[in-house]
Amino acid sequence: MRSEALFCLLACLCSPLVLASGKAASAPLVSFNFKQAATVGEWKPAHDVAPLVSTSEGMEIRITGGDPYVIGPARDLPAGTNLWLKARLKSDQGGTAQVFYFQTDATEEHSVRLNVRPGAWEELRVPLPPQGPGTRLRLDPPGDRGACVVESLMLEPRDMLKEPAWPKPDPVVLLTGSLVVGAGPISIHASRRGVGQFVVAVRDRWVATGHPRPLIGYILAGEQRWLDLGEKGTGITTASGNRLRTVITATDQDTGHWKLTQEFIASPKRQTIDVRCTVTVDQDRNVTFLPMLLLLPGSRSFGTSKGQALLAGQEYLEDEPSSSEADIIGPGSHRQVPDSLRLTFPLMAIQAEDRYLGLLWKQEPYFSALFDSPDRLLKSNAHLMGILYPGSDGSNRLEGSPLPYDPSLLKGKQALTLSATLVGGVGKSVVPAVQRYVELVGLPPLPATPLGKPQQYARWSSQSWLSSKIGAGGLYRHAYWPGSSFNPQPTADVAYFLEWLAPRLDAALADQLRGAAAEALSRVPDDSLNVASISHVRYPVTSLIFGHVAECLDQALKAGNDLLSRFQPDGTVLYDKPAEGNDLARTHWARHANGLTGQVVASLLESAVVTGDPDLRAKALAALKRLDIYRNSVPRGAQTWEVPLHTPDILASAHLVKAYTYGYELTGDPDMLGQARYWAWTGVPFVYLVNPTAQPVGPYATIAVYGATQWVAPNWMGLPVQWCGLVYSDALYRLARLDPKGPWRQLAEGITLSGIQQSWPSDDADLQGLLPDSFNLRPQTRNPVAINPGT
């Protein structure tokens, strides 16, 4: 995961000329029609592009290197006006285009990104903040070769819907004779009359209530209207067997008759409360805000405090606010209503006072998740979880906004139905909620790849090592991209990869591989065979295959003893602020984190295992024991070369699983196996357990962190970085041998297969078999740099 990589944020189809609200589209403030040669002449080829060419289709940008961009002329824009940037373009390669907006210098935080499919005309729209006089645009086309043709760029005013004065929820009061259904630890208690008059209990303790004052928003005749169901609606609840059914009816100011039906169905076998919410209106309505289900965890119980909270793919919290700038600064921190693509699976959960409440739902493109912990939207003195209509697709609303840019049509008399499930139980973290999700929903099928047979994979991987740009005359790079700084270096792990591949292939190719392995080994000092590595997944086994074990053991013992100096007296490893640049610990409550410390402990244990030195083993196990200070916490802080120490991180899960599996193998202590399981479960919320796009790459793709590089960009949420997931999957393979009844092997194999899917295909001679630094899910395109296949 590197800051020079390109990334995806927003892409969408151009809006229609007439909006659903009835308002005509605004005239552009700035318009570049590149079918006109004079307009093309105003733009300059600034870097890694040939002279610009005016064609009948538009401005042709011929790419000549790995960092292409062109810069346009200055234009004056009205201050304080929100903007749409609209573009129509076609790219040979596809991938991620980037547009910078600036007066003097182009910077990462003042840019937007556009997902571009290869070889197809794209009409794209993204929001820009207000600009001013002398604004310039810089366009970075996707790819490192071929051409990109831009037909037009324009800036238009962007109107925003205004939020209402949200009614503060009234306290839910259960009257005598309330109705109850329950299943195992979770139950629903509801009054016979009223809107949102229900309570969720876990182990006989109240943990959440409904919302008695929900609003429905719609637009009619160009005006925003609001229907307060608490004031205008009537709610009646009845019970039948294991089912509670609430019917709410209301009439809006335009004589539209609404009916909302909410059913809570206890399932004793599954120990869940299944929820079915249906909404109808007898007239067409252009809806801006329709709450299908709203819950206020903590209302009338633990309040705004919590132990942990989770919105899978977006928020992984301890007792701290969601949508904060601890991990990402700016619009990306607004995550109350996120792009649904960024949810790795549909689960949100709150844990407090040794109990947890989880909400699972069936994802549909027309629904969006609402999550605020604590609740700043309604100011309920609790937390807020819910499901809304319309949906959120990364382009139809401002980051995190409860209101979209434009309404969505709900046809009269057409039912809109949400299916969801409530789970709850005892727990000191949100991990039991994740476990319940996997138990109830299951893991997705393993991804399909054209490399399903060992021989097919071996041929593809061997061509990557032998023919891609990753190798150079017996030396190998960690990664490759034109113009990048990854130089070839002596490496030994490539040699055992090549030796592993050789027996799976024909004799001629096997001889090539063995020759390349011998050449690689000849460049490496004898005592460095176990450490001269370029893969993110490393095993200290090269000397066992090729010799010089004694020299490598001496090196491992020295490395292990050197690691001991990294620890503080309490067993933590401190983050050291660099001499120049950001202090990546400044938003964290300490200068250490479990991911930073766990990586050092895992490496120390590995040195102890490799050397067999009893003193080093004792010290390594003592360091592992001191990791107890991080029990039941959130995995974070493993990528402090660029990501804030506070940021939730799948690599932290990986390092801790590895450390505790080593500890269990060395001691047989079942508590260490339990800790390995715990940290394995903490990594699951980073893994896509649903397909967010219905395209081939999606299931088992892995998010690296819930944050951004240097707090600003790129925003890694919704942007798989599979090498991080592959380090986690390696730890799961280790755990699966010790805990075969867990889901670890299927998760590990799914992550591995997704990595193969994401890698460059054989028809790209320079990059074949290399793993992209990140992957764009909507357009299914790869981002540089290209990482060696060893990972």
PDB file of N, CA, C and O in Angstrom, residues 284-324:
ATOM      1  N   ASP A 284     -47.241   8.446  -6.245  1.00  0.00           N
ATOM      2  CA  ASP A 284     -45.807   8.526  -6.505  1.00  0.00           C
ATOM      3  C   ASP A 284     -45.180   9.579  -5.603  1.00  0.00           C
ATOM      4  O   ASP A 284     -45.749  10.662  -5.404  1.00  0.00           O
ATOM      5  N   ARG A 285     -44.029   9.243  -5.061  1.00  0.00           N
ATOM      6  CA  ARG A 285     -43.292  10.202  -4.243  1.00  0.00           C
ATOM      7  C   ARG A 285     -41.802  10.146  -4.604  1.00  0.00           C
ATOM      8  O   ARG A 285     -41.214   9.066  -4.706  1.00  0.00           O
ATOM      9  N   ASN A 286     -41.228  11.332  -4.814  1.00  0.00           N
ATOM     10  CA  ASN A 286     -39.783  11.461  -5.021  1.00  0.00           C
ATOM     11  C   ASN A 286     -39.130  11.605  -3.646  1.00  0.00           C
ATOM     12  O   ASN A 286     -39.098  12.684  -3.065  1.00  0.00           O
ATOM     13  N   VAL A 287     -38.603  10.495  -3.154  1.00  0.00           N
ATOM     14  CA  VAL A 287     -38.210  10.381  -1.752  1.00  0.00           C
ATOM     15  C   VAL A 287     -36.755  10.806  -1.561  1.00  0.00           C
ATOM     16  O   VAL A 287     -35.863  10.416  -2.326  1.00  0.00           O
ATOM     17  N   THR A 288     -36.531  11.568  -0.506  1.00  0.00           N
ATOM     18  CA  THR A 288     -35.168  11.959  -0.130  1.00  0.00           C
ATOM     19  C   THR A 288     -34.711  11.287   1.165  1.00  0.00           C
ATOM     20  O   THR A 288     -33.507  11.142   1.385  1.00  0.00           O
ATOM     21  N   PHE A 289     -35.667  10.906   2.014  1.00  0.00           N
ATOM     22  CA  PHE A 289     -35.292  10.282   3.290  1.00  0.00           C
ATOM     23  C   PHE A 289     -36.462   9.427   3.758  1.00  0.00           C
ATOM     24  O   PHE A 289     -37.540   9.941   4.034  1.00  0.00           O
ATOM     25  N   LEU A 290     -36.215   8.122   3.822  1.00  0.00           N
ATOM     26  CA  LEU A 290     -37.246   7.193   4.282  1.00  0.00           C
ATOM     27  C   LEU A 290     -36.587   6.165   5.187  1.00  0.00           C
ATOM     28  O   LEU A 290     -35.865   5.287   4.716  1.00  0.00           O
ATOM     29  N   PRO A 291     -36.773   6.274   6.509  1.00  0.00           N
ATOM     30  CA  PRO A 291     -36.152   5.303   7.426  1.00  0.00           C
ATOM     31  C   PRO A 291     -36.950   3.997   7.440  1.00  0.00           C
ATOM     32  O   PRO A 291     -38.092   3.959   7.891  1.00  0.00           O
ATOM     33  N   MET A 292     -36.321   2.939   6.950  1.00  0.00           N
ATOM     34  CA  MET A 292     -36.970   1.623   6.982  1.00  0.00           C
ATOM     35  C   MET A 292     -36.926   1.031   8.388  1.00  0.00           C
ATOM     36  O   MET A 292     -37.854   0.371   8.835  1.00  0.00           O
ATOM     37  N   LEU A 293     -35.802   1.272   9.099  1.00  0.00           N
ATOM     38  CA  LEU A 293     -35.633   0.764  10.461  1.00  0.00           C
ATOM     39  C   LEU A 293     -34.653   1.680  11.177  1.00  0.00           C
ATOM     40  O   LEU A 293     -33.582   1.986  10.641  1.00  0.00           O
ATOM     41  N   LEU A 294     -35.015   2.143  12.367  1.00  0.00           N
ATOM     42  CA  LEU A 294     -34.128   2.965  13.176  1.00  0.00           C
ATOM     43  C   LEU A 294     -34.046   2.382  14.579  1.00  0.00           C
ATOM     44  O   LEU A 294     -35.076   2.061  15.189  1.00  0.00           O
ATOM     45  N   LEU A 295     -32.830   2.255  15.098  1.00  0.00           N
ATOM     46  CA  LEU A 295     -32.578   1.777  16.455  1.00  0.00           C
ATOM     47  C   LEU A 295     -31.692   2.786  17.169  1.00  0.00           C
ATOM     48  O   LEU A 295     -30.787   3.379  16.560  1.00  0.00           O
ATOM     49  N   LEU A 296     -31.945   2.933  18.456  1.00  0.00           N
ATOM     50  CA  LEU A 296     -31.141   3.822  19.301  1.00  0.00           C
ATOM     51  C   LEU A 296     -30.475   3.002  20.403  1.00  0.00           C
ATOM     52  O   LEU A 296     -30.947   2.947  21.542  1.00  0.00           O
ATOM     53  N   PRO A 297     -29.359   2.310  20.088  1.00  0.00           N
ATOM     54  CA  PRO A 297     -28.650   1.567  21.127  1.00  0.00           C
ATOM     55  C   PRO A 297     -28.165   2.500  22.225  1.00  0.00           C
ATOM     56  O   PRO A 297     -27.661   3.593  21.960  1.00  0.00           O
ATOM     57  N   GLY A 298     -28.338   2.076  23.464  1.00  0.00           N
ATOM     58  CA  GLY A 298     -27.931   2.888  24.607  1.00  0.00           C
ATOM     59  C   GLY A 298     -29.028   3.766  25.155  1.00  0.00           C
ATOM     60  O   GLY A 298     -28.902   4.281  26.276  1.00  0.00           O
ATOM     61  N   SER A 299     -30.097   3.975  24.397  1.00  0.00           N
ATOM     62  CA  SER A 299     -31.197   4.786  24.905  1.00  0.00           C
ATOM     63  C   SER A 299     -31.822   4.107  26.123  1.00  0.00           C
ATOM     64  O   SER A 299     -32.139   2.923  26.099  1.00  0.00           O
ATOM     65  N   ARG A 300     -31.948   4.863  27.193  1.00  0.00           N
ATOM     66  CA  ARG A 300     -32.483   4.379  28.461  1.00  0.00           C
ATOM     67  C   ARG A 300     -31.623   3.268  29.070  1.00  0.00           C
ATOM     68  O   ARG A 300     -32.092   2.489  29.888  1.00  0.00           O
ATOM     69  N   SER A 301     -30.343   3.194  28.657  1.00  0.00           N
ATOM     70  CA  SER A 301     -29.443   2.196  29.260  1.00  0.00           C
ATOM     71  C   SER A 301     -28.039   2.781  29.358  1.00  0.00           C
ATOM     72  O   SER A 301     -27.798   3.642  30.205  1.00  0.00           O
ATOM     73  N   PHE A 302     -27.117   2.403  28.481  1.00  0.00           N
ATOM     74  CA  PHE A 302     -25.720   2.815  28.648  1.00  0.00           C
ATOM     75  C   PHE A 302     -25.407   4.160  27.995  1.00  0.00           C
ATOM     76  O   PHE A 302     -24.267   4.615  28.025  1.00  0.00           O
ATOM     77  N   GLY A 303     -26.387   4.800  27.358  1.00  0.00           N
ATOM     78  CA  GLY A 303     -26.199   6.151  26.849  1.00  0.00           C
ATOM     79  C   GLY A 303     -25.227   6.239  25.688  1.00  0.00           C
ATOM     80  O   GLY A 303     -25.232   5.410  24.790  1.00  0.00           O
ATOM     81  N   THR A 304     -24.365   7.254  25.717  1.00  0.00           N
ATOM     82  CA  THR A 304     -23.444   7.486  24.604  1.00  0.00           C
ATOM     83  C   THR A 304     -22.125   6.735  24.749  1.00  0.00           C
ATOM     84  O   THR A 304     -21.297   6.774  23.840  1.00  0.00           O
ATOM     85  N   SER A 305     -21.902   6.089  25.873  1.00  0.00           N
ATOM     86  CA  SER A 305     -20.663   5.323  26.045  1.00  0.00           C
ATOM     87  C   SER A 305     -20.795   3.978  25.335  1.00  0.00           C
ATOM     88  O   SER A 305     -21.879   3.562  24.939  1.00  0.00           O
ATOM     89  N   LYS A 306     -19.685   3.287  25.204  1.00  0.00           N
ATOM     90  CA  LYS A 306     -19.700   1.952  24.603  1.00  0.00           C
ATOM     91  C   LYS A 306     -18.369   1.282  24.893  1.00  0.00           C
ATOM     92  O   LYS A 306     -17.409   1.924  25.340  1.00  0.00           O
ATOM     93  N   GLY A 307     -18.318  -0.022  24.634  1.00  0.00           N
ATOM     94  CA  GLY A 307     -17.058  -0.739  24.665  1.00  0.00           C
ATOM     95  C   GLY A 307     -16.426  -0.732  23.287  1.00  0.00           C
ATOM     96  O   GLY A 307     -15.306  -0.271  23.085  1.00  0.00           O
ATOM     97  N   GLN A 308     -17.193  -1.221  22.296  1.00  0.00           N
ATOM     98  CA  GLN A 308     -16.749  -1.219  20.908  1.00  0.00           C
ATOM     99  C   GLN A 308     -17.952  -0.983  20.003  1.00  0.00           C
ATOM    100  O   GLN A 308     -19.106  -1.136  20.421  1.00  0.00           O
ATOM    101  N   ALA A 309     -17.674  -0.633  18.754  1.00  0.00           N
ATOM    102  CA  ALA A 309     -18.711  -0.509  17.734  1.00  0.00           C
ATOM    103  C   ALA A 309     -18.103  -0.879  16.392  1.00  0.00           C
ATOM    104  O   ALA A 309     -16.898  -0.714  16.175  1.00  0.00           O
ATOM    105  N   LEU A 310     -18.956  -1.372  15.499  1.00  0.00           N
ATOM    106  CA  LEU A 310     -18.490  -1.843  14.190  1.00  0.00           C
ATOM    107  C   LEU A 310     -19.521  -1.518  13.126  1.00  0.00           C
ATOM    108  O   LEU A 310     -20.714  -1.761  13.314  1.00  0.00           O
ATOM    109  N   LEU A 311     -19.075  -0.957  12.028  1.00  0.00           N
ATOM    110  CA  LEU A 311     -19.791  -0.935  10.759  1.00  0.00           C
ATOM    111  C   LEU A 311     -18.819  -1.535   9.767  1.00  0.00           C
ATOM    112  O   LEU A 311     -17.834  -0.893   9.386  1.00  0.00           O
ATOM    113  N   ALA A 312     -19.050  -2.775   9.382  1.00  0.00           N
ATOM    114  CA  ALA A 312     -18.036  -3.558   8.666  1.00  0.00           C
ATOM    115  C   ALA A 312     -17.605  -2.857   7.379  1.00  0.00           C
ATOM    116  O   ALA A 312     -18.404  -2.605   6.490  1.00  0.00           O
ATOM    117  N   GLY A 313     -16.310  -2.549   7.310  1.00  0.00           N
ATOM    118  CA  GLY A 313     -15.738  -1.859   6.172  1.00  0.00           C
ATOM    119  C   GLY A 313     -15.530  -0.380   6.389  1.00  0.00           C
ATOM    120  O   GLY A 313     -14.823   0.262   5.608  1.00  0.00           O
ATOM    121  N   GLN A 314     -16.117   0.194   7.474  1.00  0.00           N
ATOM    122  CA  GLN A 314     -16.074   1.636   7.675  1.00  0.00           C
ATOM    123  C   GLN A 314     -15.606   2.068   9.057  1.00  0.00           C
ATOM    124  O   GLN A 314     -14.787   2.968   9.179  1.00  0.00           O
ATOM    125  N   GLU A 315     -16.155   1.459  10.078  1.00  0.00           N
ATOM    126  CA  GLU A 315     -15.879   1.879  11.454  1.00  0.00           C
ATOM    127  C   GLU A 315     -15.557   0.655  12.304  1.00  0.00           C
ATOM    128  O   GLU A 315     -16.299  -0.334  12.274  1.00  0.00           O
ATOM    129  N   TYR A 316     -14.444   0.728  13.039  1.00  0.00           N
ATOM    130  CA  TYR A 316     -14.091  -0.317  14.010  1.00  0.00           C
ATOM    131  C   TYR A 316     -13.576   0.454  15.211  1.00  0.00           C
ATOM    132  O   TYR A 316     -12.436   0.901  15.243  1.00  0.00           O
ATOM    133  N   LEU A 317     -14.455   0.643  16.213  1.00  0.00           N
ATOM    134  CA  LEU A 317     -14.238   1.642  17.258  1.00  0.00           C
ATOM    135  C   LEU A 317     -14.126   1.026  18.630  1.00  0.00           C
ATOM    136  O   LEU A 317     -14.745   0.002  18.916  1.00  0.00           O
ATOM    137  N   GLU A 318     -13.370   1.693  19.483  1.00  0.00           N
ATOM    138  CA  GLU A 318     -13.489   1.490  20.923  1.00  0.00           C
ATOM    139  C   GLU A 318     -14.363   2.622  21.449  1.00  0.00           C
ATOM    140  O   GLU A 318     -15.240   3.096  20.712  1.00  0.00           O
ATOM    141  N   ASP A 319     -14.241   3.053  22.683  1.00  0.00           N
ATOM    142  CA  ASP A 319     -15.134   4.083  23.198  1.00  0.00           C
ATOM    143  C   ASP A 319     -14.674   5.443  22.680  1.00  0.00           C
ATOM    144  O   ASP A 319     -14.033   6.228  23.384  1.00  0.00           O
ATOM    145  N   GLU A 320     -15.000   5.725  21.441  1.00  0.00           N
ATOM    146  CA  GLU A 320     -14.570   6.906  20.703  1.00  0.00           C
ATOM    147  C   GLU A 320     -15.634   7.200  19.659  1.00  0.00           C
ATOM    148  O   GLU A 320     -16.420   6.324  19.284  1.00  0.00           O
ATOM    149  N   PRO A 321     -15.701   8.420  19.142  1.00  0.00           N
ATOM    150  CA  PRO A 321     -16.756   8.748  18.180  1.00  0.00           C
ATOM    151  C   PRO A 321     -16.496   8.176  16.795  1.00  0.00           C
ATOM    152  O   PRO A 321     -15.349   8.093  16.340  1.00  0.00           O
ATOM    153  N   SER A 322     -17.578   7.791  16.141  1.00  0.00           N
ATOM    154  CA  SER A 322     -17.495   7.434  14.729  1.00  0.00           C
ATOM    155  C   SER A 322     -17.368   8.700  13.893  1.00  0.00           C
ATOM    156  O   SER A 322     -17.522   9.818  14.393  1.00  0.00           O
ATOM    157  N   SER A 323     -17.092   8.518  12.601  1.00  0.00           N
ATOM    158  CA  SER A 323     -16.943   9.661  11.680  1.00  0.00           C
ATOM    159  C   SER A 323     -15.998  10.711  12.244  1.00  0.00           C
ATOM    160  O   SER A 323     -16.216  11.917  12.099  1.00  0.00           O
ATOM    161  N   SER A 324     -14.920  10.258  12.877  1.00  0.00           N
ATOM    162  CA  SER A 324     -13.940  11.192  13.429  1.00  0.00           C
ATOM    163  C   SER A 324     -12.806  11.384  12.426  1.00  0.00           C
ATOM    164  O   SER A 324     -12.738  10.710  11.397  1.00  0.00           O
TER     165      SER A 324
END
